[in-house]
PDB file of C-alpha atoms in Angstrom:
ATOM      1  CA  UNK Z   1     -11.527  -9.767 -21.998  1.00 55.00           C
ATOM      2  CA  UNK Z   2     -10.468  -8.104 -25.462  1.00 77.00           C
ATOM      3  CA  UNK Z   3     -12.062  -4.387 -24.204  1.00 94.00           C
ATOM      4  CA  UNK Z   4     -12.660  -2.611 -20.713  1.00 97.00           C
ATOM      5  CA  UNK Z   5     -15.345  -4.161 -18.630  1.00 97.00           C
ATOM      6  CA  UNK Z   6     -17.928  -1.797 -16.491  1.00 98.00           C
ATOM      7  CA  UNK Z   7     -20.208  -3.766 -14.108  1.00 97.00           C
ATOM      8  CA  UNK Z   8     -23.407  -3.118 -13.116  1.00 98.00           C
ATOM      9  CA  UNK Z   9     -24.502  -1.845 -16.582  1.00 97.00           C
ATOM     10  CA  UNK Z  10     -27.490  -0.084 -14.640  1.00 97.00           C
ATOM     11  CA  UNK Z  11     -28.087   0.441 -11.220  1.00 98.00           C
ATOM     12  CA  UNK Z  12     -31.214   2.141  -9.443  1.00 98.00           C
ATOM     13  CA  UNK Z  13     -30.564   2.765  -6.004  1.00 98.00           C
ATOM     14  CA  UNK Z  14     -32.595   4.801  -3.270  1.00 97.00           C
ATOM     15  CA  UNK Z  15     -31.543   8.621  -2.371  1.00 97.00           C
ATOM     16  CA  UNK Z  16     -29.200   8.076   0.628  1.00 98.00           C
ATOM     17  CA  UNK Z  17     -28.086   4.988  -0.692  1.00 98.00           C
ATOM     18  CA  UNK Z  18     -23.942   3.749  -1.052  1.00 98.00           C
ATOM     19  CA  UNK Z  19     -23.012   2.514  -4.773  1.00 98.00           C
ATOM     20  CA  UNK Z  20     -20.294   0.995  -5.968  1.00 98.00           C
ATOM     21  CA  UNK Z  21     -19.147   0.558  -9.803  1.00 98.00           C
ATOM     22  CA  UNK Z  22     -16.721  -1.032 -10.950  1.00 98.00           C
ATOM     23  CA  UNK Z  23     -13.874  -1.027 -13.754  1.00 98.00           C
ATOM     24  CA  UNK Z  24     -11.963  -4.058 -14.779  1.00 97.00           C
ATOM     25  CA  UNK Z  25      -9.581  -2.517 -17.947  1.00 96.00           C
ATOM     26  CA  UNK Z  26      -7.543  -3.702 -20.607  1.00 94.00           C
ATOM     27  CA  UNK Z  27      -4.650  -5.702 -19.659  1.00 92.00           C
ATOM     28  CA  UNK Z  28      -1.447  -3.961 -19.541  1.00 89.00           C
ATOM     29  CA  UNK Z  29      -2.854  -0.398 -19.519  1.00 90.00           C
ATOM     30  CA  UNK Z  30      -1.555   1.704 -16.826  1.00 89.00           C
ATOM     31  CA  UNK Z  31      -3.917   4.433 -16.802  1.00 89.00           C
ATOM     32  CA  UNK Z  32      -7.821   4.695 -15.699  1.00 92.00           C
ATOM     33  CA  UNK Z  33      -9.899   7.310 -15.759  1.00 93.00           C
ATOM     34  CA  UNK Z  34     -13.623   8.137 -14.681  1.00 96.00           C
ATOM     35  CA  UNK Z  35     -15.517  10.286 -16.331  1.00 95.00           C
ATOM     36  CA  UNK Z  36     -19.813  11.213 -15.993  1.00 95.00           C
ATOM     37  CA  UNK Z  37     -22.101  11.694 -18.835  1.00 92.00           C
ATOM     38  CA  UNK Z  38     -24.634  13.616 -18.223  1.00 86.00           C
ATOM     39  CA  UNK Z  39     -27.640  14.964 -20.640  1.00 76.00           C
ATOM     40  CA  UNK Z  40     -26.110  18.167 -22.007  1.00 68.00           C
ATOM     41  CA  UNK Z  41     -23.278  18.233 -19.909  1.00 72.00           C
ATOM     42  CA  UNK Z  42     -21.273  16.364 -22.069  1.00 78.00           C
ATOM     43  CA  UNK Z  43     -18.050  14.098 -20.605  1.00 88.00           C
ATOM     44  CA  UNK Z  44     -17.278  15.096 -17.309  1.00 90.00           C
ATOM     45  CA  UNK Z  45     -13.489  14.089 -15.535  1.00 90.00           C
ATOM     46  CA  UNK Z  46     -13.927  12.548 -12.269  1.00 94.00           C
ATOM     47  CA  UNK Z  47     -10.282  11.176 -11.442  1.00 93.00           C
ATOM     48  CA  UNK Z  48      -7.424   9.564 -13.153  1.00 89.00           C
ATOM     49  CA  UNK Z  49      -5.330   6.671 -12.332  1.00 91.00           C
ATOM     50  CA  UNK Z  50      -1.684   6.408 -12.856  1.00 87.00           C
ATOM     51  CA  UNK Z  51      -1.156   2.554 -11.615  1.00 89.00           C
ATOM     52  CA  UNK Z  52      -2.467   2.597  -8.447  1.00 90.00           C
ATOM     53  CA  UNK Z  53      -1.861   6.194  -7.629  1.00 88.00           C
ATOM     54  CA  UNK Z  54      -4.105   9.382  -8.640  1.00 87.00           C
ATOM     55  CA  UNK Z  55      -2.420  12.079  -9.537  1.00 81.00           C
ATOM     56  CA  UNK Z  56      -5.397  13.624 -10.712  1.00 83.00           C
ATOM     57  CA  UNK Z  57      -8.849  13.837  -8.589  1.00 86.00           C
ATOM     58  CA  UNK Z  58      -9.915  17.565  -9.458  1.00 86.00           C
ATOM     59  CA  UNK Z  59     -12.659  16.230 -10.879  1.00 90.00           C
ATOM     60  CA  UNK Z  60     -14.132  14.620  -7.742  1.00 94.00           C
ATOM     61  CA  UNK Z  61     -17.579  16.573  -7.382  1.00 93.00           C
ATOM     62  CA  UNK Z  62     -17.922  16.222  -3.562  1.00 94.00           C
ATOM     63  CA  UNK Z  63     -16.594  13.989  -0.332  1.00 95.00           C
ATOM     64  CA  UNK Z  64     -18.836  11.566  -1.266  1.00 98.00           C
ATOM     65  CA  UNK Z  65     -17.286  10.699  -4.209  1.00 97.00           C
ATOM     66  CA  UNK Z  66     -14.037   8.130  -3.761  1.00 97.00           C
ATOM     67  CA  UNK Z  67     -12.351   6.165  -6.205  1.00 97.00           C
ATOM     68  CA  UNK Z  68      -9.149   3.024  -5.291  1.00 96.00           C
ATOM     69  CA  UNK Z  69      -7.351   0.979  -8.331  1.00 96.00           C
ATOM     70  CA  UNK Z  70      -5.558  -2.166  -6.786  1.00 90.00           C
ATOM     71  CA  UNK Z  71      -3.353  -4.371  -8.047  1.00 88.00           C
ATOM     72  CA  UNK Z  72      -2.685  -1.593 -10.935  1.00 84.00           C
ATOM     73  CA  UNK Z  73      -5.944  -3.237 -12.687  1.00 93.00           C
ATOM     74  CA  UNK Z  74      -9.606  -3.262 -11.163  1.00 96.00           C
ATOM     75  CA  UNK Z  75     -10.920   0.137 -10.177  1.00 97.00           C
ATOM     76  CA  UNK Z  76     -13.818   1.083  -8.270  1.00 98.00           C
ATOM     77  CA  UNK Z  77     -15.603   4.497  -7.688  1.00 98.00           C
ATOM     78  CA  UNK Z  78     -17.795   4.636  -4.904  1.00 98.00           C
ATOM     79  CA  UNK Z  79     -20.543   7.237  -4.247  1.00 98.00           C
ATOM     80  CA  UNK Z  80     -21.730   7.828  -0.491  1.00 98.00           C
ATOM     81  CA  UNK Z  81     -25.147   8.884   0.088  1.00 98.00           C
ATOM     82  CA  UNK Z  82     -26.427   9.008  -3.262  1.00 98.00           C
ATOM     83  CA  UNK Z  83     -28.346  12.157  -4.269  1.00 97.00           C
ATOM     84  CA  UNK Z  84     -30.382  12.606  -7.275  1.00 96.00           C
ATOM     85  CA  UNK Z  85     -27.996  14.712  -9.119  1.00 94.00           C
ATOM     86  CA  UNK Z  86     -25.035  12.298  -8.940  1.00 96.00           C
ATOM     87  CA  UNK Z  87     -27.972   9.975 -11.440  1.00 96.00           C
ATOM     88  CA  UNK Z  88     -25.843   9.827 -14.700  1.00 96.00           C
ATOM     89  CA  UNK Z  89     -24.077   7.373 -16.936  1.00 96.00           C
ATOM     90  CA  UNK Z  90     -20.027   6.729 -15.626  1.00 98.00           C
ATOM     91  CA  UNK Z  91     -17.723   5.739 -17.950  1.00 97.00           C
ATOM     92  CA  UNK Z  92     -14.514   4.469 -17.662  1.00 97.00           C
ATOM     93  CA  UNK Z  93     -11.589   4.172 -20.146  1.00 94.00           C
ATOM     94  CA  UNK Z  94      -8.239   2.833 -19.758  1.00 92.00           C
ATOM     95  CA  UNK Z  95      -4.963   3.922 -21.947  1.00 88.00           C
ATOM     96  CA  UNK Z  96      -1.360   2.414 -22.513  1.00 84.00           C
ATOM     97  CA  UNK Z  97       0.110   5.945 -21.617  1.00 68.00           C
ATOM     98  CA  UNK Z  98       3.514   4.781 -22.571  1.00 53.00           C
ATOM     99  CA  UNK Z  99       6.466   7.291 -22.846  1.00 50.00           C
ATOM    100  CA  UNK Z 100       5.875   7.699 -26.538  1.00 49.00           C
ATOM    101  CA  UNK Z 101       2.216   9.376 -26.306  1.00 55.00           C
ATOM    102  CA  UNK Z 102       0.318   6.511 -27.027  1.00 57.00           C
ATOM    103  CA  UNK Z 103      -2.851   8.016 -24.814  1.00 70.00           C
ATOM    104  CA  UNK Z 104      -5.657   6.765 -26.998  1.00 82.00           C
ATOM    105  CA  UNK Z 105      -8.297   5.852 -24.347  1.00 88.00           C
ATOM    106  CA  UNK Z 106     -10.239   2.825 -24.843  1.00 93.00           C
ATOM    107  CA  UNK Z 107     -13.751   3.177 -23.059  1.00 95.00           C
ATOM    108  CA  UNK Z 108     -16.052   0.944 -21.012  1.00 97.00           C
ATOM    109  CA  UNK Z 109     -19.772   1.266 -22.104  1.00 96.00           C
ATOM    110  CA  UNK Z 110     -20.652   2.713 -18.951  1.00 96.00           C
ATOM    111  CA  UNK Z 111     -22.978   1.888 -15.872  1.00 98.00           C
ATOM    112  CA  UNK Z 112     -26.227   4.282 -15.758  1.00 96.00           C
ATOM    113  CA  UNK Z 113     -26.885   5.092 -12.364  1.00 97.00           C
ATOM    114  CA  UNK Z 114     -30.583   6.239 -11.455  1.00 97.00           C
ATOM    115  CA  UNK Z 115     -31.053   7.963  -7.723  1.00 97.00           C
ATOM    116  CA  UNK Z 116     -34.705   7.674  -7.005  1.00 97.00           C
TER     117      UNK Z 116
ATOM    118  CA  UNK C   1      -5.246  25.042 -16.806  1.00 72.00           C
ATOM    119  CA  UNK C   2      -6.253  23.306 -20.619  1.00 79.00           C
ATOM    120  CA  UNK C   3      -9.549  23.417 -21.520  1.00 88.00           C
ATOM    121  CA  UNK C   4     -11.471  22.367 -25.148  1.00 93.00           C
ATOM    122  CA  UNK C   5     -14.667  23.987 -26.312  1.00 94.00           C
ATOM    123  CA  UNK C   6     -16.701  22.936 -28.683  1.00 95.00           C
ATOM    124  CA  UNK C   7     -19.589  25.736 -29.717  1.00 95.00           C
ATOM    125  CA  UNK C   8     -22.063  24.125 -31.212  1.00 95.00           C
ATOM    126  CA  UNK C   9     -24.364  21.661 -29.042  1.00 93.00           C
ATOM    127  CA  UNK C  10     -26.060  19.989 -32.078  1.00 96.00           C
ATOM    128  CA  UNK C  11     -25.339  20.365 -36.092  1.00 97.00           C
ATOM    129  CA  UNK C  12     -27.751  19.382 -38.099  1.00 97.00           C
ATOM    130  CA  UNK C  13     -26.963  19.172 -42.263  1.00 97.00           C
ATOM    131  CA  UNK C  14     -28.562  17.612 -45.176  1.00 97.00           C
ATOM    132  CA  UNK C  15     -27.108  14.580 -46.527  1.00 97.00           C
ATOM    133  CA  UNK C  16     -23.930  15.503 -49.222  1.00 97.00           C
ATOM    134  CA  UNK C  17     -23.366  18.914 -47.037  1.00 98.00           C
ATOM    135  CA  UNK C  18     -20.170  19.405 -45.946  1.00 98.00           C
ATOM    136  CA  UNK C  19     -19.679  19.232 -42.371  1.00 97.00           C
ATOM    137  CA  UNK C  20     -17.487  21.457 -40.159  1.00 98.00           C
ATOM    138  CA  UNK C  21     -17.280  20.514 -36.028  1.00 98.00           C
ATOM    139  CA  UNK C  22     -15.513  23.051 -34.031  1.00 98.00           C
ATOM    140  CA  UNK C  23     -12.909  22.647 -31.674  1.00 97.00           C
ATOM    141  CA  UNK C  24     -10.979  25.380 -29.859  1.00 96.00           C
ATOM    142  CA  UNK C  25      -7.978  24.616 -27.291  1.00 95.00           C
ATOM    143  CA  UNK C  26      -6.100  26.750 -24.698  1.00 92.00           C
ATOM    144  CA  UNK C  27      -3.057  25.026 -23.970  1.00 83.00           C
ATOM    145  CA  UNK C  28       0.240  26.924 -23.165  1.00 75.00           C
ATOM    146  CA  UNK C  29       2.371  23.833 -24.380  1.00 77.00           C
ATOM    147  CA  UNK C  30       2.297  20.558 -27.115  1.00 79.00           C
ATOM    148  CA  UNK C  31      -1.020  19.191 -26.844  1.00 83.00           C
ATOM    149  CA  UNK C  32      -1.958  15.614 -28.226  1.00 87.00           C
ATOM    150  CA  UNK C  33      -5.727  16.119 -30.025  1.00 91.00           C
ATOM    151  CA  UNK C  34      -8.016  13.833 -30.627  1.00 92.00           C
ATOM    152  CA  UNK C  35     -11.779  13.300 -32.188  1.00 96.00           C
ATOM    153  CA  UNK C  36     -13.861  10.472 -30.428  1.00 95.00           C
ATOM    154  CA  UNK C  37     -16.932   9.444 -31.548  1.00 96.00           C
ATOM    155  CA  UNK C  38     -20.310   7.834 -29.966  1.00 94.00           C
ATOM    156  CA  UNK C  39     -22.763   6.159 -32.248  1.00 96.00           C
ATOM    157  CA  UNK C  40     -26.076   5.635 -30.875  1.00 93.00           C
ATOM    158  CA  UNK C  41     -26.101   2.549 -28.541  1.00 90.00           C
ATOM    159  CA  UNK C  42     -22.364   1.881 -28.928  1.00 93.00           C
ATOM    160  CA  UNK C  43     -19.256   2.703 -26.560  1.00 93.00           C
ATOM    161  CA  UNK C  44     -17.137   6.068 -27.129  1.00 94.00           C
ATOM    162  CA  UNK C  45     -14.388   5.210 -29.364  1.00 94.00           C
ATOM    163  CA  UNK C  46     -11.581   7.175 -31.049  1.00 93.00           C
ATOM    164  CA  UNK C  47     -11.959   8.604 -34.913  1.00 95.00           C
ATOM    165  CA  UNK C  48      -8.794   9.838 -35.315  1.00 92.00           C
ATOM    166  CA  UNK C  49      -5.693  11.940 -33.781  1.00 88.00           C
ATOM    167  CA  UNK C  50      -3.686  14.960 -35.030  1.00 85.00           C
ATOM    168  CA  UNK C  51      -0.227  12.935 -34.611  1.00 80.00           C
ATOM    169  CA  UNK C  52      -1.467  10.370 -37.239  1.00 81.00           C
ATOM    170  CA  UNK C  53      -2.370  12.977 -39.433  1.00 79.00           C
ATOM    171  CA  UNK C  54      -4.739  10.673 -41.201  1.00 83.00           C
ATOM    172  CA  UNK C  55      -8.379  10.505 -42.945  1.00 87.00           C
ATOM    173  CA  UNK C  56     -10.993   8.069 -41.105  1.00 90.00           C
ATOM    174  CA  UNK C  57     -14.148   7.852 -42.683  1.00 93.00           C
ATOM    175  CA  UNK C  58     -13.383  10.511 -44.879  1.00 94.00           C
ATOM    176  CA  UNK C  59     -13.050  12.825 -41.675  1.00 96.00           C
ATOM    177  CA  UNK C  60      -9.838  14.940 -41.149  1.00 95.00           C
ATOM    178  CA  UNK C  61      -8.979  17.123 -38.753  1.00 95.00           C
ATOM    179  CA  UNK C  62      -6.231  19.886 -39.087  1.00 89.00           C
ATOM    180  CA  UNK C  63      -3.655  21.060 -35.785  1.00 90.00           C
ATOM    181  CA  UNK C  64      -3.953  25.030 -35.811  1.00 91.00           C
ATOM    182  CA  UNK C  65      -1.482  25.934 -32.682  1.00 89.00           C
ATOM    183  CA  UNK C  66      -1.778  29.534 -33.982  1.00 90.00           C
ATOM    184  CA  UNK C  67      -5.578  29.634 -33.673  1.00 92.00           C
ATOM    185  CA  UNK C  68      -5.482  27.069 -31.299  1.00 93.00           C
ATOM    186  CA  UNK C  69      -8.181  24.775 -32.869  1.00 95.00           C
ATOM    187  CA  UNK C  70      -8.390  21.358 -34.595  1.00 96.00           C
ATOM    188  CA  UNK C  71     -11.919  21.434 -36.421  1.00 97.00           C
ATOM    189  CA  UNK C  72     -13.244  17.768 -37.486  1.00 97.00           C
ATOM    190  CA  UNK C  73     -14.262  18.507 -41.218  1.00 97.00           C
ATOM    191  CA  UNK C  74     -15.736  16.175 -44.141  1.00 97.00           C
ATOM    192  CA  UNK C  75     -16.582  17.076 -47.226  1.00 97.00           C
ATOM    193  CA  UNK C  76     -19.844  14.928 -47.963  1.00 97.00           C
ATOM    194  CA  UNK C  77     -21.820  14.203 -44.897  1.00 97.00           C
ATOM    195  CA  UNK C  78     -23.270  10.630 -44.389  1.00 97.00           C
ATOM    196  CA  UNK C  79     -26.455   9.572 -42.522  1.00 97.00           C
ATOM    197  CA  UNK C  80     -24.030   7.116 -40.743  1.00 97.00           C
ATOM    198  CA  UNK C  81     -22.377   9.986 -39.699  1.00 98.00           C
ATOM    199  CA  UNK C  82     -25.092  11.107 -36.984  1.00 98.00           C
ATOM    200  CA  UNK C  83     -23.462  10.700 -33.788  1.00 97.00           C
ATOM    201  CA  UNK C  84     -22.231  12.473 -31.095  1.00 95.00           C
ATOM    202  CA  UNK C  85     -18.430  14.082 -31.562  1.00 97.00           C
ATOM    203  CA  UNK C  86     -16.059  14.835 -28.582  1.00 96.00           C
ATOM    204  CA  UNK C  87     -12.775  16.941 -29.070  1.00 96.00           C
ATOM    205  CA  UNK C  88     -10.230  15.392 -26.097  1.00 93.00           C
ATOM    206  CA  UNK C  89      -7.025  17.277 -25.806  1.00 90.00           C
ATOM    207  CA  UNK C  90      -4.064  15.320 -23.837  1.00 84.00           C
ATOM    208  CA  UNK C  91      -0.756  17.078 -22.521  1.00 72.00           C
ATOM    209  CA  UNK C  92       0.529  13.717 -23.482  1.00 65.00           C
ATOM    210  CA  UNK C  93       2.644  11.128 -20.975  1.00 61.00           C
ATOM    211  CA  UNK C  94       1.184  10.543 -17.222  1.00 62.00           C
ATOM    212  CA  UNK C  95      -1.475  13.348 -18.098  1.00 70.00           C
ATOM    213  CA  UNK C  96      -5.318  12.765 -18.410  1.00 77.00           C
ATOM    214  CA  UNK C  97      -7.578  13.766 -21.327  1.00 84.00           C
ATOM    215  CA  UNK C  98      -9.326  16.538 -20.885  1.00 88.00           C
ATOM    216  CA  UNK C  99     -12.860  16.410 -23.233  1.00 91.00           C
ATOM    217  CA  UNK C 100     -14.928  19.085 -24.451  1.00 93.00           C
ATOM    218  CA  UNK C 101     -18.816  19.154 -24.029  1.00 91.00           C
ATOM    219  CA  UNK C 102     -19.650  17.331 -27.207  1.00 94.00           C
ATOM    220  CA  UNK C 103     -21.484  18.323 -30.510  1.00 96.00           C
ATOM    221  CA  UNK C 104     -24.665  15.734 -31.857  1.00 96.00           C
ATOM    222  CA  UNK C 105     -24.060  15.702 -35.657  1.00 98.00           C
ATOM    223  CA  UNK C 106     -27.604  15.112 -36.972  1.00 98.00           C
ATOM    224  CA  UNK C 107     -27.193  14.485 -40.965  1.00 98.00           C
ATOM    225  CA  UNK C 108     -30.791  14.252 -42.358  1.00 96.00           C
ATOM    226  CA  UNK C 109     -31.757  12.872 -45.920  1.00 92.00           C
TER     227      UNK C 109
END
């Protein structure tokens, strides 16, 4: 596809509850990140994907929060025992990050993920 | 570690105002800026980037390494405009982006 893919769009899932989200992003572009939008918390970073590796996972909130990038293309970000806090919208973006500073991140529109 | 504030949660200005978003940096090195922008209902997308030095929708934004800022400024404020406006700072190659907290621009008629 022409932009980056999120799937589910929504998901409601039961306290306790495993979800998984996925991130399929443009073709070619190297890096992925995650990031959580919450109401008046603005754009939160989760973890960042260099190819396959993350250098970056600072922004992992807890142990429950995982992320894996195969293939240097799909991602996924998986969230263990759901509470009702981790209920937010999770974006994705993917970026060229060639030598050269192209790092204009194109974004996903984001699954919205209800804990109930 | 680099970090972007933006002050103001919401700005709200009358149609024709001039509009001023705030964006402060710490960053010990050569940052890369950058304004996105969400419109209501649509994906986050970028409005422009200090390197480019260029005008998008009659939005520019200046590089200030000695005050370490890069406000988003236009002169005339739209209603289209009303959206919500994320300063991103990125310490450029094999580096994330680092966003601030966002500002809602509300321009009313």
């Amino acid at each position: 596809g022409a932009g980056v893919s999120q799937s589910p769009s929504n998901k409601v899932t039961e306290k306790g509850k495993d979800v998984e989200l996925r991130c399929d992003p443009i073709s070619g572009h190297t890096a992925l990140y995650w990031y959580r939008q919450s109401l008046g918390q603005g754009l939160e970073f989760l973890i960042y994907f260099q190819g396959n590796s993350a250098p970056d996972k600072s922004g992992l909130p807890s142990d429950r929060f995982s992320a894996e990038r195969t293939g240097g293309s799909v991602s996924t970000l998986t969230i263990q025992r759901t509470q009702q806090e981790d209920s937010a919208v999770y974006l994705c973006a993917s970026s060229l990050d060639a030598a050269g500073g192209n790092t204009e991140a194109f974004f996903g529109q984001g699954t919205r993920l209800t804990v109930v | 570690a680099q970090r972007v504030t933006q002050p103001e949660k919401l700005l709200s200005v009358f149609k024709g105002a001039p509009v001023e978003l705030k964006c402060n940096y710490s960053y010990s090195g050569s940052p890369e800026l950058f304004w996105y922008v969400q419109y209501s209902r649509q994906r986050l997308q970028l409005l422009l980037r200090h390197i480019s030095r260029e005008s998008i929708k009659g939005f520019t934004a200046d590089l200030n390494k000695g005050e370490t800022s890069f406000h988003l400024k236009k002169p005339f404020a739209q209603e289209e405009d009303s959206a919500m406006y994320y300063c991103a700072l990125s310490q450029g190659y094999g580096n994330k982006l680092v966003f601030g907290a966002g500002t809602i621009l509300r321009v009313k008629s």
